[in-house]
PDB file of C-alpha atoms in Angstrom:
ATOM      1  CA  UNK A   1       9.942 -15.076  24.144  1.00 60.00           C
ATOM      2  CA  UNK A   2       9.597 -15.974  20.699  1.00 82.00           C
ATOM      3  CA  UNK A   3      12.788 -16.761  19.237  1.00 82.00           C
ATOM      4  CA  UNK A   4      11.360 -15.764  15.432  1.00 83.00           C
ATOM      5  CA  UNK A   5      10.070 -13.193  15.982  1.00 87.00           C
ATOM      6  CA  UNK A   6      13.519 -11.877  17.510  1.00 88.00           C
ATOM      7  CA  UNK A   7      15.452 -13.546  14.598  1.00 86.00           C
ATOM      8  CA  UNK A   8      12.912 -11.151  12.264  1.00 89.00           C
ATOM      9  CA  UNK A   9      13.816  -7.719  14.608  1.00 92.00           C
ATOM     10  CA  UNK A  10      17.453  -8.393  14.783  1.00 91.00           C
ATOM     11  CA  UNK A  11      17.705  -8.732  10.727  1.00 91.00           C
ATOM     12  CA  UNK A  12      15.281  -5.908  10.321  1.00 94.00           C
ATOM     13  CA  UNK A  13      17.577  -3.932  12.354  1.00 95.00           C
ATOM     14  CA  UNK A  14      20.675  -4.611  10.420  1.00 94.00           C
ATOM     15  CA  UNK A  15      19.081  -4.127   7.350  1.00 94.00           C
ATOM     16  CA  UNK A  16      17.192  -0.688   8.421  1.00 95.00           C
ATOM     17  CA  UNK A  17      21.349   0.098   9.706  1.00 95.00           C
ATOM     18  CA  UNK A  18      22.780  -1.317   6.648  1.00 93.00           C
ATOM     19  CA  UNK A  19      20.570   1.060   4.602  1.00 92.00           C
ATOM     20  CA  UNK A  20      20.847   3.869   6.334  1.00 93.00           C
ATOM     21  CA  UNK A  21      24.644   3.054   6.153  1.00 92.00           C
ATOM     22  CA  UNK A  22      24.276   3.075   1.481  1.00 89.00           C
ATOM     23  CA  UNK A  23      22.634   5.729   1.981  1.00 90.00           C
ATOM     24  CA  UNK A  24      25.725   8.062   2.286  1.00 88.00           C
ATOM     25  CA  UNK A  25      28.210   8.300  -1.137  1.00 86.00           C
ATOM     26  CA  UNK A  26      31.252   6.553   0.993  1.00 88.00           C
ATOM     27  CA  UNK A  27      29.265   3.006   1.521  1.00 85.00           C
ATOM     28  CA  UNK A  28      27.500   3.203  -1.511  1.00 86.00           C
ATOM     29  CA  UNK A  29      30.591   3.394  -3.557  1.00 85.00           C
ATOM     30  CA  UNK A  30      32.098   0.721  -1.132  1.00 84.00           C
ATOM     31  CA  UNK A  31      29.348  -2.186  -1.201  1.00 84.00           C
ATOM     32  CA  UNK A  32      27.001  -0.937  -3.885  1.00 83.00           C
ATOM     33  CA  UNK A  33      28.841   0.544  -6.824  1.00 77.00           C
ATOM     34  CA  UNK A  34      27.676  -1.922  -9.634  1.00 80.00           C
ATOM     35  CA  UNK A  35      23.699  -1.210  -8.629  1.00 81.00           C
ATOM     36  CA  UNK A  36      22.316   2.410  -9.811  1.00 85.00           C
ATOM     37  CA  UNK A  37      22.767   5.217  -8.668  1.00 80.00           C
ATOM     38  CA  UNK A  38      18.628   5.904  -8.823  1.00 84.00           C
ATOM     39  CA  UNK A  39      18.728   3.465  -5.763  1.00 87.00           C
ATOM     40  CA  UNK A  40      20.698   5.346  -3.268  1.00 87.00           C
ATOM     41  CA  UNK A  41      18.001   7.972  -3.264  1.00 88.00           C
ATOM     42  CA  UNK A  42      15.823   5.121  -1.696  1.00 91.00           C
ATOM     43  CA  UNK A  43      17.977   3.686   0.830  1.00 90.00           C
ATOM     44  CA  UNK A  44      17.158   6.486   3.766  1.00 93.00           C
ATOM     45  CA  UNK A  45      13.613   5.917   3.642  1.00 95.00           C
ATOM     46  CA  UNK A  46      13.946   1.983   3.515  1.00 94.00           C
ATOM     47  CA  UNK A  47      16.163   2.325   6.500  1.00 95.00           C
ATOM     48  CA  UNK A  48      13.857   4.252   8.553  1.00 96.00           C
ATOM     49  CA  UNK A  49      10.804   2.266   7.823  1.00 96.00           C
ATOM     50  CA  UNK A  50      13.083  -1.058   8.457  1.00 95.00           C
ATOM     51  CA  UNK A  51      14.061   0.333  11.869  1.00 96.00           C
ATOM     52  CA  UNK A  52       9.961   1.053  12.753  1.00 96.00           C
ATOM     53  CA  UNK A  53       9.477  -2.710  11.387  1.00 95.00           C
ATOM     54  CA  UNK A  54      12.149  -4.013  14.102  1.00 96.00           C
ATOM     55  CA  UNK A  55      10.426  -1.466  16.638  1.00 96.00           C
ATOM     56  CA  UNK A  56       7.002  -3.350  15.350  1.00 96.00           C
ATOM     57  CA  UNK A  57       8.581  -7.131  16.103  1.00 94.00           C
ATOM     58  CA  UNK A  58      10.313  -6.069  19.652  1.00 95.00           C
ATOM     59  CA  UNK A  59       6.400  -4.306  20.779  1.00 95.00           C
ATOM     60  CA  UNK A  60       5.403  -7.947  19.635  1.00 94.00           C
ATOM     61  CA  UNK A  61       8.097  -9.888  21.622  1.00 92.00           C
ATOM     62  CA  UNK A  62       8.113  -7.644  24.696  1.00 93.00           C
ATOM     63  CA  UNK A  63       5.946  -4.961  26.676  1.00 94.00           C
ATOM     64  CA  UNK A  64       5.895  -1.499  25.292  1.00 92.00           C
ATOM     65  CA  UNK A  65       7.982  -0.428  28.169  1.00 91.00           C
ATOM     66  CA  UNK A  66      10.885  -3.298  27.581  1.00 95.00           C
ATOM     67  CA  UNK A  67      10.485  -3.051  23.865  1.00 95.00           C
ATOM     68  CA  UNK A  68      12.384   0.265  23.620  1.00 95.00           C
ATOM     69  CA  UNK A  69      15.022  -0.781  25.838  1.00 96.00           C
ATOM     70  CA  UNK A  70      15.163  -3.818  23.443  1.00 94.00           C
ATOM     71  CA  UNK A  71      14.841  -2.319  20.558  1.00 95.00           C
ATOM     72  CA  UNK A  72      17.965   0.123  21.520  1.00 96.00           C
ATOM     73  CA  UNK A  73      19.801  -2.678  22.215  1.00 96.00           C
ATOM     74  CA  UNK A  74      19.110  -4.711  18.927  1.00 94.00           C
ATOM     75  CA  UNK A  75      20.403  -1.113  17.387  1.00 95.00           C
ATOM     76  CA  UNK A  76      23.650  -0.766  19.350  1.00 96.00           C
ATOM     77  CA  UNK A  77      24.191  -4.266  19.111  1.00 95.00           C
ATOM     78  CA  UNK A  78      23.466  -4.151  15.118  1.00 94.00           C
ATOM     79  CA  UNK A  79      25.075  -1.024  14.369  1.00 93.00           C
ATOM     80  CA  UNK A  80      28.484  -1.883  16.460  1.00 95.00           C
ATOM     81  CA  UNK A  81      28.191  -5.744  14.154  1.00 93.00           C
ATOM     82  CA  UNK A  82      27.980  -3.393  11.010  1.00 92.00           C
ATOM     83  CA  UNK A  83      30.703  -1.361  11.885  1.00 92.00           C
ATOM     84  CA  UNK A  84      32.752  -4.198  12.847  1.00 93.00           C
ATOM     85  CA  UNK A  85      32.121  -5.797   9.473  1.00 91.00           C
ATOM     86  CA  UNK A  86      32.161  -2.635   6.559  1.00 89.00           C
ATOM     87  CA  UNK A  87      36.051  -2.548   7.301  1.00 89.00           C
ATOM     88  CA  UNK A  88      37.059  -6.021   6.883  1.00 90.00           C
ATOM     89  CA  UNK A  89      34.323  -8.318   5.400  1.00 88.00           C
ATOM     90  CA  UNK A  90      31.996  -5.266   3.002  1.00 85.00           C
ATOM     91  CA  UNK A  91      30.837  -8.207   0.905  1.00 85.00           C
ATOM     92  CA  UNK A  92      29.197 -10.175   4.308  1.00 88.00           C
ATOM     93  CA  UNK A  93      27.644  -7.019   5.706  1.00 87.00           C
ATOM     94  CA  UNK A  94      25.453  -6.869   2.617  1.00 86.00           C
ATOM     95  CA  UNK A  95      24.577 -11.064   2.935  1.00 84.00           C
ATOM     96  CA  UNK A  96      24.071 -11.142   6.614  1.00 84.00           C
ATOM     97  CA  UNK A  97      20.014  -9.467   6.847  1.00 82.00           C
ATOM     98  CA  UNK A  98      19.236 -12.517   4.529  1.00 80.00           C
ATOM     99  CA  UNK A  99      20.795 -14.994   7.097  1.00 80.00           C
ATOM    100  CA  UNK A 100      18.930 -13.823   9.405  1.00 74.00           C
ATOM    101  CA  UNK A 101      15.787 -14.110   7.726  1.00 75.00           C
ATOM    102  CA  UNK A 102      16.150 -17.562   6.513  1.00 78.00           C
ATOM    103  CA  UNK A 103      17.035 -18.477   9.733  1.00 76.00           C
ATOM    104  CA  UNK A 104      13.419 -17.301  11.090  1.00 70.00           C
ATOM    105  CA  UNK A 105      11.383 -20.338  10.334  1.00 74.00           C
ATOM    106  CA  UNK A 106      14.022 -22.689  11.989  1.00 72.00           C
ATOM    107  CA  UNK A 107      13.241 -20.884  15.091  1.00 67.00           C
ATOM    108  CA  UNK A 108       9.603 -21.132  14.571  1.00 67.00           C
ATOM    109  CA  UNK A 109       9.394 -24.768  15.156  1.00 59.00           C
ATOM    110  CA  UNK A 110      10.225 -24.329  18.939  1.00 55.00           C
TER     111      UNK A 110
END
């Protein structure tokens, strides 16, 4: 298994959950009320498409038939973090998709 490439699906499934999550009024005005407004409209769509993207990496780690098993997972898994976090750390849950993705390339040299 490429550990990468499953760094890369995890953080594009927080981030396609986290979107999806600003998306609605109540987050937005929690984690995003200093950014405009104009940008809320676009946070659906990015979610979606970030949540095809992990389905894109997981079809890359695994066979089509485990990918979707995977790829639920990485969503449970992601959305129960998120949900976890909003309440108690807001300001983390917006940070943690870059973590992820800066921790990619250390993987990569395995």
């Amino acid at each position: 298994m490429n550990a990468s490439l499953l760094c890369l699906a995890l953080s594009a499934s927080y981030a396609g959950m986290l979107a999806l999550c600003l998306g609605t009024e109540r987050h937005w005005k929690q984690l995003a009320a200093a950014a405009p407004p104009s940008l809320r409209a676009w946070c659906r769509p990015l979610g979606v498409l970030l949540l095809l993207l992990a389905l894109l990496l997981s079809l890359q780690i695994w066979p089509a038939s485990m990918a979707l098993v995977g790829w639920l997972g990485m969503l449970s898994l992601c959305g129960l973090v998120l949900l976890l976090l909003l309440p108690y750390a807001p300001r983390l849950a917006l940070g943690l998709p870059l973590l992820g993705v800066l921790l990619a390339p250390v993987f990569m040299s395995e």
